[in-house]
Amino acid sequence: MQHETLEYEADGLSMRSRLMFESGADRRPAVLVFPEAFGLGEASIDRAERLAALGYVALACDLHGGARYVDDLQEAMGLLAPLFADPQRTRARASAALTALLARPEVDPHRVAAIGFCFPAPLELARSGADLKLVAGFHTGLTTNGPPTEVGAIKGRVLVFIGADDPMIHTEHRLHFEDEMRTTGADWEMQVFGRTVHSFTSRDAAKRNLPDAVRYSAQADARSWKSLVDALAEAFSKGQHSDGG
Amino acid sequence: MQHETLEYEADGLSMRSRLMFESGADRRPAVLVFPEAFGLGEASIDRAERLAALGYVALACDLHGGARYVDDLQEAMGLLAPLFADPQRTRARASAALTALLARPEVDPHRVAAIGFCFPAPLELARSGADLKLVAGFHTGLTTNGPPTEVGAIKGRVLVFIGADDPMIHTEHRLHFEDEMRTTGADWEMQVFGRTVHSFTSRDAAKRNLPDAVRYSAQADARSWKSLVDALAEAFSKGQHSDGG
């Protein structure tokens, strides 16, 4: 598998994301992988590697600039607070990653998806009208402080995986998200997992010592990942039959 | 594929369900298939055939007795009204189907699941404490007039597929169901499909001429069925490693 660092500017920061793909001559579908609040670390690199092993080009995206990884949750949330307050900044960081990815000769620009964990960069990118065939979020924030999403803005499928007992993603957030998706006319789906809280995909969750709020679930992790892999295959198989222009 | 009629008494009725399986000597996992309110018809037989083709024993269950199929929705709902009022009667019909299935030499009694469409027979069976590895409901009713489900009563995984715009399954029903599952401690998951109403698996839905309430969706049908097939494989693979007693 090829590994490269992909550098670009975004939101005033020098980003250093990690590109992965298997060798080959054809243009392939591609997936942006946005990390949890902590930033670009082993967890998102591991996911990107799994996607590259499936034959996709995967970009594990820098979030804080300089490929910075912050181990302290409070510090990470502090870094993100201005982005939650102004989703245009989140969109700027996500959009620059997409642009950098699309510039690669390995990538089929008509078949691109974005996934993310906790931090809702993929959803913000979708709201901005980006041409993504699939946007998926694992224990992702569902609400936005951005302007109301325009009807038709969301181009591809939206798939979110939520722990039913996640204290950070309330029932009201879910219902608000449903209303947003309904209003925009998006093709959306929400998979709600019982007995599951936040960060259910994160093997490091126990480090936080907050098991009622943040806890790894091998079961929800496996089920949601399988759903994602199936959804990518479906989304990219459709893209293959598009005009190809 | 072998087809047989399986006859048994339940809730004062003579039931004539349809059993399907591929030839073979081994005991296999088995799936009860409960129909929509109309009763045992082509739709549920088709689903059972698909499951039998996957190597399972499938029983397309009689609902109204005498393998009766009622084409008129009002008439069907009238037949079911006493069952909604007294879920013990639903449980009696479902439980008798399970007992008849378990008596078959083709069936591995430790690996049985139940699925259903609209009418919540599988959920009622699960609430009664039946040993099912998986219970799945497509556009299934979520609430019950039965007694509060006991903690630990639900033995296997619960997976429900709901149209986000289903006017028969309100948001309040979904939230009530979540509370029930949470309280009982079940392993549950809900997949909510946007732009989807009731009967999304039913190719006959257009006959009802109520497209805002009852409408086929090839997309939600395919996605939910794929999730079901994966969930059955997961549930039965676990059962295989049980004590086998």
Coordinates of C-alpha atoms in Angstrom, one line a residue:
Chain A
M1 CA 0.0 0.0 0.0
Q2 CA 1.2 3.5 -0.9
H3 CA 1.4 6.1 1.9
E4 CA 2.0 9.8 1.2
T5 CA 1.6 13.0 3.0
L6 CA -0.7 15.4 1.2
E7 CA -0.1 19.1 2.1
Y8 CA -2.5 22.0 1.5
E9 CA -3.6 25.2 3.1
A10 CA -7.0 25.5 4.7
D11 CA -8.6 28.0 7.1
G12 CA -5.3 29.6 7.6
L13 CA -3.5 26.4 8.6
S14 CA -1.0 24.2 6.9
M15 CA -2.6 20.8 6.7
R16 CA -0.7 17.5 6.5
S17 CA -3.1 14.7 5.7
R18 CA -2.2 11.1 5.0
L19 CA -3.1 9.6 1.6
M20 CA -3.3 5.8 1.1
F21 CA -4.0 3.6 -1.8
E22 CA -3.0 0.3 -3.4
S23 CA -0.9 0.5 -6.6
G24 CA -2.8 0.6 -9.8
A25 CA -3.3 2.5 -13.0
D26 CA -7.1 3.1 -12.9
R27 CA -8.9 6.0 -11.3
R28 CA -10.6 4.8 -8.2
P29 CA -13.4 5.9 -5.9
A30 CA -12.1 7.8 -3.0
V31 CA -13.0 8.5 0.6
L32 CA -12.2 11.4 2.9
V33 CA -11.7 10.2 6.5
F34 CA -12.2 12.8 9.2
P35 CA -11.0 12.1 12.7
E36 CA -12.5 12.5 16.1
A37 CA -11.9 15.8 17.9
F38 CA -8.4 14.8 18.9
G39 CA -7.2 15.1 15.3
L40 CA -5.3 13.0 12.9
G41 CA -4.2 9.9 14.8
E42 CA -3.9 6.1 14.6
A43 CA -7.6 5.5 14.7
S44 CA -8.4 7.5 11.5
I45 CA -5.2 6.2 9.8
D46 CA -6.4 2.6 10.5
R47 CA -9.8 3.3 9.0
A48 CA -8.2 4.9 5.9
E49 CA -6.0 1.8 5.6
R50 CA -9.0 -0.5 5.7
L51 CA -10.6 1.5 3.0
A52 CA -7.5 1.6 0.8
A53 CA -7.3 -2.2 1.2
L54 CA -10.8 -2.3 -0.3
G55 CA -9.4 -0.6 -3.4
Y56 CA -10.3 3.0 -2.6
V57 CA -8.1 6.0 -2.4
A58 CA -8.4 7.1 1.3
L59 CA -7.3 10.4 2.8
A60 CA -7.0 10.5 6.6
C61 CA -7.5 14.2 7.1
D62 CA -5.6 16.6 9.2
L63 CA -8.0 18.5 11.4
H64 CA -6.0 21.0 13.6
G65 CA -3.2 21.7 11.2
G66 CA 0.4 20.4 11.2
A67 CA -1.0 16.8 11.6
R68 CA -1.5 17.7 15.2
Y69 CA -2.9 15.1 17.6
V70 CA -4.2 16.3 20.9
D71 CA -4.7 13.6 23.6
D72 CA -6.6 15.8 26.0
L73 CA -10.3 16.0 25.4
Q74 CA -10.8 19.4 26.9
E75 CA -7.9 20.8 24.9
A76 CA -9.3 19.2 21.7
M77 CA -12.8 20.6 22.3
G78 CA -11.2 24.0 23.0
L79 CA -9.5 23.9 19.6
L80 CA -12.8 23.0 17.9
A81 CA -15.0 25.5 19.7
P82 CA -14.5 28.2 17.1
L83 CA -15.4 25.7 14.4
F84 CA -18.6 24.7 16.1
A85 CA -19.4 28.4 16.4
D86 CA -18.7 29.1 12.8
P87 CA -19.3 26.0 10.6
Q88 CA -17.9 27.9 7.6
R89 CA -14.5 27.2 9.1
T90 CA -15.2 23.5 9.4
R91 CA -16.4 23.5 5.8
A92 CA -13.2 25.4 4.7
R93 CA -11.0 22.7 6.2
A94 CA -13.1 19.8 4.8
S95 CA -13.5 21.4 1.4
A96 CA -9.7 22.0 1.1
A97 CA -9.2 18.3 1.8
L98 CA -11.7 17.4 -0.9
T99 CA -10.0 19.7 -3.4
A100 CA -6.6 18.2 -2.6
L101 CA -8.0 14.7 -3.0
L102 CA -9.7 15.5 -6.3
A103 CA -6.4 16.8 -7.7
R104 CA -4.8 13.3 -7.4
P105 CA -4.5 11.3 -10.6
E106 CA -5.6 8.1 -8.8
V107 CA -9.0 9.5 -7.9
D108 CA -12.2 9.2 -9.9
P109 CA -13.7 12.6 -9.2
H110 CA -17.2 11.4 -9.7
R111 CA -17.0 8.8 -7.0
V112 CA -16.0 10.4 -3.7
A113 CA -17.4 9.9 -0.2
A114 CA -16.6 11.4 3.2
I115 CA -16.8 9.7 6.6
G116 CA -16.1 11.0 10.0
F117 CA -16.1 10.2 13.7
C118 CA -17.7 12.5 16.2
F119 CA -16.7 15.8 14.6
P120 CA -19.3 16.5 11.9
A121 CA -16.9 17.6 9.1
P122 CA -18.5 15.3 6.5
L123 CA -22.0 16.6 7.3
E124 CA -20.9 20.2 7.0
L125 CA -19.2 19.4 3.7
A126 CA -22.5 17.8 2.5
R127 CA -24.5 20.8 3.7
S128 CA -22.2 23.1 1.7
G129 CA -23.3 21.3 -1.5
A130 CA -20.2 19.3 -2.2
D131 CA -20.5 16.5 -4.8
L132 CA -20.2 13.5 -2.5
K133 CA -21.9 10.2 -3.3
L134 CA -22.0 9.2 0.4
V135 CA -21.5 11.0 3.6
A136 CA -21.3 8.9 6.8
G137 CA -20.9 9.8 10.4
F138 CA -20.1 7.6 13.3
H139 CA -21.4 9.0 16.7
T140 CA -21.3 12.2 14.7
G141 CA -22.6 15.6 15.9
L142 CA -25.9 16.1 14.1
T143 CA -26.7 19.8 14.5
T144 CA -25.1 22.8 12.9
N145 CA -24.8 26.5 13.7
G146 CA -24.7 27.1 10.0
P147 CA -27.4 28.7 7.9
P148 CA -30.5 26.5 7.1
T149 CA -29.4 23.9 4.6
E150 CA -30.8 24.6 1.2
V151 CA -33.3 22.3 -0.5
G152 CA -31.3 20.0 -2.8
A153 CA -27.9 21.0 -1.4
I154 CA -27.1 17.5 -0.2
K155 CA -26.2 15.6 -3.3
G156 CA -25.5 12.0 -2.1
R157 CA -26.7 9.6 0.5
V158 CA -26.4 10.5 4.2
L159 CA -25.8 7.7 6.7
V160 CA -25.3 8.3 10.4
F161 CA -24.7 5.8 13.2
I162 CA -25.8 6.9 16.6
G163 CA -25.7 5.4 20.1
A164 CA -29.1 5.5 21.6
D165 CA -27.7 6.3 25.0
D166 CA -25.1 8.9 23.8
P167 CA -25.3 11.7 26.2
M168 CA -23.7 14.1 23.7
I169 CA -26.2 13.4 21.0
H170 CA -29.6 13.9 22.5
T171 CA -32.9 12.6 21.2
E172 CA -33.7 16.3 20.4
H173 CA -30.6 16.4 18.2
R174 CA -31.7 13.4 16.3
L175 CA -35.2 14.8 15.7
H176 CA -33.8 18.1 14.6
F177 CA -31.5 16.3 12.2
E178 CA -34.4 14.3 10.8
D179 CA -36.3 17.6 10.2
E180 CA -33.3 19.1 8.5
M181 CA -32.8 16.1 6.2
R182 CA -36.5 15.9 5.4
T183 CA -36.6 19.6 4.5
T184 CA -33.6 19.4 2.3
G185 CA -34.9 16.3 0.5
A186 CA -31.8 14.3 1.2
D187 CA -31.5 10.5 0.9
W188 CA -30.8 9.9 4.5
E189 CA -30.7 7.0 7.0
M190 CA -30.0 6.8 10.7
Q191 CA -29.0 3.6 12.4
V192 CA -29.6 3.8 16.2
F193 CA -27.8 1.3 18.3
G194 CA -29.1 0.3 21.7
R195 CA -26.9 -0.1 24.8
T196 CA -24.4 2.2 23.0
V197 CA -23.0 5.6 24.0
H198 CA -20.5 8.0 22.4
S199 CA -17.2 7.0 20.7
F200 CA -18.4 3.4 20.2
T201 CA -15.8 2.9 17.4
S202 CA -12.9 4.1 19.5
R203 CA -10.7 1.5 21.1
D204 CA -9.1 4.2 23.2
A205 CA -12.5 5.3 24.7
A206 CA -11.7 3.6 28.1
K207 CA -8.8 6.1 28.5
R208 CA -11.4 8.8 29.1
N209 CA -12.7 7.0 32.2
L210 CA -16.3 8.1 31.4
P211 CA -18.0 4.8 30.6
D212 CA -21.5 6.2 30.8
A213 CA -20.6 8.7 28.1
V214 CA -17.7 7.4 26.1
R215 CA -17.3 3.6 25.6
Y216 CA -16.0 1.3 22.9
S217 CA -18.5 -1.3 21.6
A218 CA -17.0 -4.1 19.5
Q219 CA -20.6 -5.0 18.4
A220 CA -21.7 -1.5 17.3
D221 CA -18.3 -0.9 15.8
A222 CA -18.5 -4.0 13.6
R223 CA -22.1 -3.5 12.6
S224 CA -21.7 0.1 11.7
W225 CA -18.5 -0.6 9.7
K226 CA -20.2 -3.3 7.8
S227 CA -23.0 -1.0 6.9
L228 CA -20.5 1.6 5.8
V229 CA -18.6 -0.8 3.6
D230 CA -21.9 -1.9 2.0
A231 CA -23.1 1.7 1.5
L232 CA -19.8 2.7 -0.2
A233 CA -20.1 -0.3 -2.6
E234 CA -23.7 0.8 -3.4
A235 CA -22.9 4.5 -3.8
F236 CA -19.8 3.9 -6.0
S237 CA -21.5 1.3 -8.1
K238 CA -24.1 3.9 -9.0
G239 CA -21.5 6.5 -9.7
Q240 CA -19.9 4.1 -12.2
H241 CA -23.0 4.3 -14.4
S242 CA -23.2 8.1 -14.4
D243 CA -22.3 10.2 -17.3
G244 CA -18.6 9.9 -16.5
G245 CA -18.0 13.4 -17.8
Chain B
M1 CA -36.6 -26.4 -2.8
Q2 CA -39.1 -28.4 -0.7
H3 CA -42.5 -26.8 0.0
E4 CA -44.8 -28.2 2.6
T5 CA -47.9 -27.1 4.4
L6 CA -47.5 -27.1 8.2
E7 CA -50.8 -27.4 10.1
Y8 CA -51.3 -26.5 13.8
E9 CA -53.9 -25.1 16.1
A10 CA -53.4 -21.6 17.6
D11 CA -55.7 -19.2 19.3
G12 CA -58.7 -21.3 18.4
L13 CA -57.8 -21.3 14.7
S14 CA -56.6 -24.0 12.3
M15 CA -53.4 -22.6 10.9
R16 CA -51.9 -23.6 7.6
S17 CA -48.4 -22.2 7.3
R18 CA -46.0 -22.8 4.4
L19 CA -42.6 -24.4 5.2
M20 CA -39.7 -24.1 2.8
F21 CA -36.2 -25.5 2.8
E22 CA -33.5 -26.9 0.6
S23 CA -32.9 -30.6 0.7
G24 CA -30.2 -31.7 3.2
A25 CA -29.5 -33.8 6.2
D26 CA -28.2 -31.3 8.7
R27 CA -30.2 -29.3 11.1
R28 CA -30.3 -25.8 10.0
P29 CA -31.1 -22.3 11.4
A30 CA -34.7 -21.4 10.9
V31 CA -36.7 -18.2 10.4
L32 CA -40.4 -17.5 11.0
V33 CA -41.8 -15.1 8.5
F34 CA -44.9 -13.2 9.6
P35 CA -46.9 -11.4 6.9
E36 CA -48.5 -8.0 6.7
A37 CA -52.0 -7.5 8.0
F38 CA -53.5 -9.1 4.9
G39 CA -52.2 -12.5 5.9
L40 CA -50.3 -15.3 4.3
G41 CA -49.8 -14.3 0.7
E42 CA -47.2 -14.1 -2.1
A43 CA -45.1 -11.4 -0.4
S44 CA -44.3 -13.4 2.7
I45 CA -43.9 -16.7 0.7
D46 CA -41.4 -14.9 -1.6
R47 CA -39.4 -13.7 1.5
A48 CA -39.5 -17.2 2.9
E49 CA -38.2 -18.6 -0.4
R50 CA -35.4 -16.2 -0.4
L51 CA -34.4 -17.3 3.1
A52 CA -34.7 -20.9 2.2
A53 CA -32.4 -20.3 -0.8
L54 CA -29.8 -19.0 1.8
G55 CA -29.9 -22.4 3.5
Y56 CA -32.3 -21.7 6.2
V57 CA -35.6 -23.4 7.0
A58 CA -38.3 -20.8 6.5
L59 CA -41.9 -20.8 7.7
A60 CA -44.2 -18.3 6.1
C61 CA -46.8 -18.1 8.8
D62 CA -50.5 -18.1 8.6
L63 CA -52.0 -15.2 10.4
H64 CA -55.8 -15.3 10.1
G65 CA -56.3 -19.1 10.1
G66 CA -57.0 -21.4 7.1
A67 CA -54.2 -19.6 5.2
R68 CA -56.7 -16.8 4.6
Y69 CA -55.5 -13.8 2.6
V70 CA -57.6 -10.7 2.8
D71 CA -57.0 -8.1 0.1
D72 CA -59.0 -5.3 1.7
L73 CA -57.0 -3.3 4.2
Q74 CA -60.0 -2.3 6.3
E75 CA -61.2 -5.9 6.5
A76 CA -57.7 -7.0 7.5
M77 CA -57.4 -4.4 10.2
G78 CA -60.8 -5.4 11.5
L79 CA -59.6 -9.0 11.8
L80 CA -56.5 -7.8 13.7
A81 CA -58.2 -5.4 16.0
P82 CA -58.9 -8.0 18.7
L83 CA -55.2 -9.0 18.5
F84 CA -54.0 -5.4 19.0
A85 CA -56.3 -5.1 21.9
D86 CA -55.0 -8.3 23.5
P87 CA -51.4 -9.1 22.5
Q88 CA -51.6 -12.4 24.3
R89 CA -53.6 -13.6 21.2
T90 CA -50.9 -12.4 18.9
R91 CA -48.4 -14.2 21.0
A92 CA -50.4 -17.3 21.0
R93 CA -50.5 -17.4 17.2
A94 CA -46.8 -16.6 16.9
S95 CA -45.8 -19.0 19.7
A96 CA -47.7 -21.9 18.0
A97 CA -45.9 -21.3 14.8
L98 CA -42.6 -21.4 16.6
T99 CA -43.5 -24.6 18.4
A100 CA -44.5 -26.2 15.1
L101 CA -41.2 -25.1 13.5
L102 CA -39.1 -26.4 16.4
A103 CA -40.7 -29.8 16.0
R104 CA -39.3 -30.2 12.5
P105 CA -36.2 -32.5 12.2
E106 CA -34.6 -30.0 9.7
V107 CA -34.4 -27.2 12.4
D108 CA -31.6 -26.4 14.7
P109 CA -33.7 -25.4 17.7
H110 CA -30.9 -23.1 19.1
R111 CA -30.8 -21.0 16.0
V112 CA -34.2 -19.6 15.2
A113 CA -35.2 -16.0 14.2
A114 CA -38.5 -14.3 13.5
I115 CA -39.1 -11.5 11.0
G116 CA -42.3 -9.7 10.1
F117 CA -43.9 -7.0 8.1
C118 CA -46.1 -4.3 9.6
F119 CA -47.9 -6.6 12.1
P120 CA -45.7 -6.9 15.2
A121 CA -45.9 -10.7 15.7
P122 CA -42.1 -11.1 16.0
L123 CA -41.8 -8.4 18.6
E124 CA -44.7 -9.8 20.6
L125 CA -43.0 -13.2 20.5
A126 CA -39.7 -11.6 21.7
R127 CA -41.5 -9.8 24.5
S128 CA -43.0 -13.1 25.7
G129 CA -39.5 -14.4 26.3
A130 CA -39.1 -16.8 23.3
D131 CA -35.6 -18.0 22.6
L132 CA -35.0 -16.2 19.3
K133 CA -31.5 -15.2 18.2
L134 CA -32.9 -12.4 16.1
V135 CA -36.2 -10.6 15.8
A136 CA -36.6 -8.2 12.9
G137 CA -39.5 -6.0 11.8
F138 CA -40.0 -4.1 8.6
H139 CA -42.3 -1.1 9.0
T140 CA -43.4 -2.9 12.1
G141 CA -45.7 -1.6 14.7
L142 CA -43.5 -0.7 17.7
T143 CA -45.9 -0.4 20.6
T144 CA -47.9 -3.0 22.5
N145 CA -50.9 -3.1 24.7
G146 CA -49.3 -6.0 26.6
P147 CA -48.0 -5.8 30.1
P148 CA -44.6 -4.0 30.6
T149 CA -41.9 -6.2 29.1
E150 CA -39.8 -7.8 31.8
V151 CA -36.1 -7.0 32.2
G152 CA -34.2 -9.7 30.4
A153 CA -37.2 -11.1 28.6
I154 CA -35.9 -10.4 25.2
K155 CA -33.2 -13.0 24.5
G156 CA -31.8 -12.1 21.1
R157 CA -31.1 -9.1 19.0
V158 CA -33.9 -6.8 17.9
L159 CA -33.6 -5.0 14.6
V160 CA -36.4 -2.8 13.2
F161 CA -36.6 -0.9 9.9
I162 CA -38.8 2.2 10.0
G163 CA -39.7 4.8 7.4
A164 CA -39.0 8.2 8.8
D165 CA -42.2 9.6 7.3
D166 CA -44.4 6.6 8.1
P167 CA -47.7 8.1 9.3
M168 CA -48.7 4.9 11.1
I169 CA -45.5 4.8 13.1
H170 CA -45.1 8.2 14.8
T171 CA -42.0 9.6 16.3
E172 CA -43.6 9.1 19.7
H173 CA -43.9 5.4 18.9
R174 CA -40.2 5.2 18.1
L175 CA -39.3 7.0 21.3
H176 CA -41.6 4.8 23.4
F177 CA -40.0 1.7 21.8
E178 CA -36.5 2.9 22.6
D179 CA -37.6 3.4 26.2
E180 CA -39.0 -0.1 26.3
M181 CA -35.9 -1.7 24.8
R182 CA -33.6 0.3 27.1
T183 CA -35.6 -0.7 30.2
T184 CA -35.6 -4.4 29.2
G185 CA -31.9 -4.3 28.4
A186 CA -32.3 -5.8 25.0
D187 CA -29.7 -5.7 22.2
W188 CA -31.6 -3.5 19.8
E189 CA -31.1 -1.4 16.7
M190 CA -33.4 0.8 14.7
Q191 CA -32.7 1.8 11.1
V192 CA -34.7 4.9 10.1
F193 CA -35.0 5.5 6.4
G194 CA -35.6 9.0 5.1
R195 CA -38.1 9.8 2.3
T196 CA -39.8 6.5 3.2
V197 CA -43.3 5.7 4.4
H198 CA -45.2 2.6 5.4
S199 CA -45.1 -0.7 3.6
F200 CA -41.8 0.2 1.8
T201 CA -41.1 -3.5 1.2
S202 CA -44.5 -4.2 -0.5
R203 CA -44.6 -4.2 -4.3
D204 CA -48.4 -4.1 -4.0
A205 CA -48.4 -0.9 -2.0
A206 CA -49.5 1.2 -5.0
K207 CA -52.8 -0.7 -5.0
R208 CA -53.8 1.1 -1.9
N209 CA -53.6 4.4 -3.7
L210 CA -52.4 6.2 -0.6
P211 CA -48.8 7.2 -1.6
D212 CA -48.2 9.5 1.3
A213 CA -48.9 6.7 3.7
V214 CA -48.2 3.4 1.9
R215 CA -45.5 3.3 -0.8
Y216 CA -43.0 0.8 -2.1
S217 CA -39.3 1.9 -2.0
A218 CA -36.9 -0.3 -4.0
Q219 CA -34.1 1.4 -2.2
A220 CA -35.3 1.0 1.4
D221 CA -36.4 -2.5 0.5
A222 CA -33.0 -3.5 -0.8
R223 CA -31.1 -1.8 2.0
S224 CA -33.2 -3.3 4.8
W225 CA -33.1 -6.8 3.3
K226 CA -29.4 -6.7 3.1
S227 CA -29.2 -5.6 6.7
L228 CA -31.5 -8.5 7.6
V229 CA -29.4 -11.1 5.7
D230 CA -26.2 -9.8 7.4
A231 CA -27.9 -9.8 10.8
L232 CA -29.1 -13.4 10.4
A233 CA -25.6 -14.5 9.4
E234 CA -24.2 -12.8 12.5
A235 CA -26.9 -14.1 14.9
F236 CA -26.7 -17.7 13.6
S237 CA -22.9 -17.8 13.6
K238 CA -23.0 -17.0 17.3
G239 CA -25.6 -19.6 18.0
Q240 CA -23.3 -22.1 16.4
H241 CA -20.8 -21.7 19.2
S242 CA -23.4 -22.1 21.9
D243 CA -23.6 -25.2 24.1
G244 CA -25.6 -27.0 21.4
G245 CA -27.5 -28.9 24.1

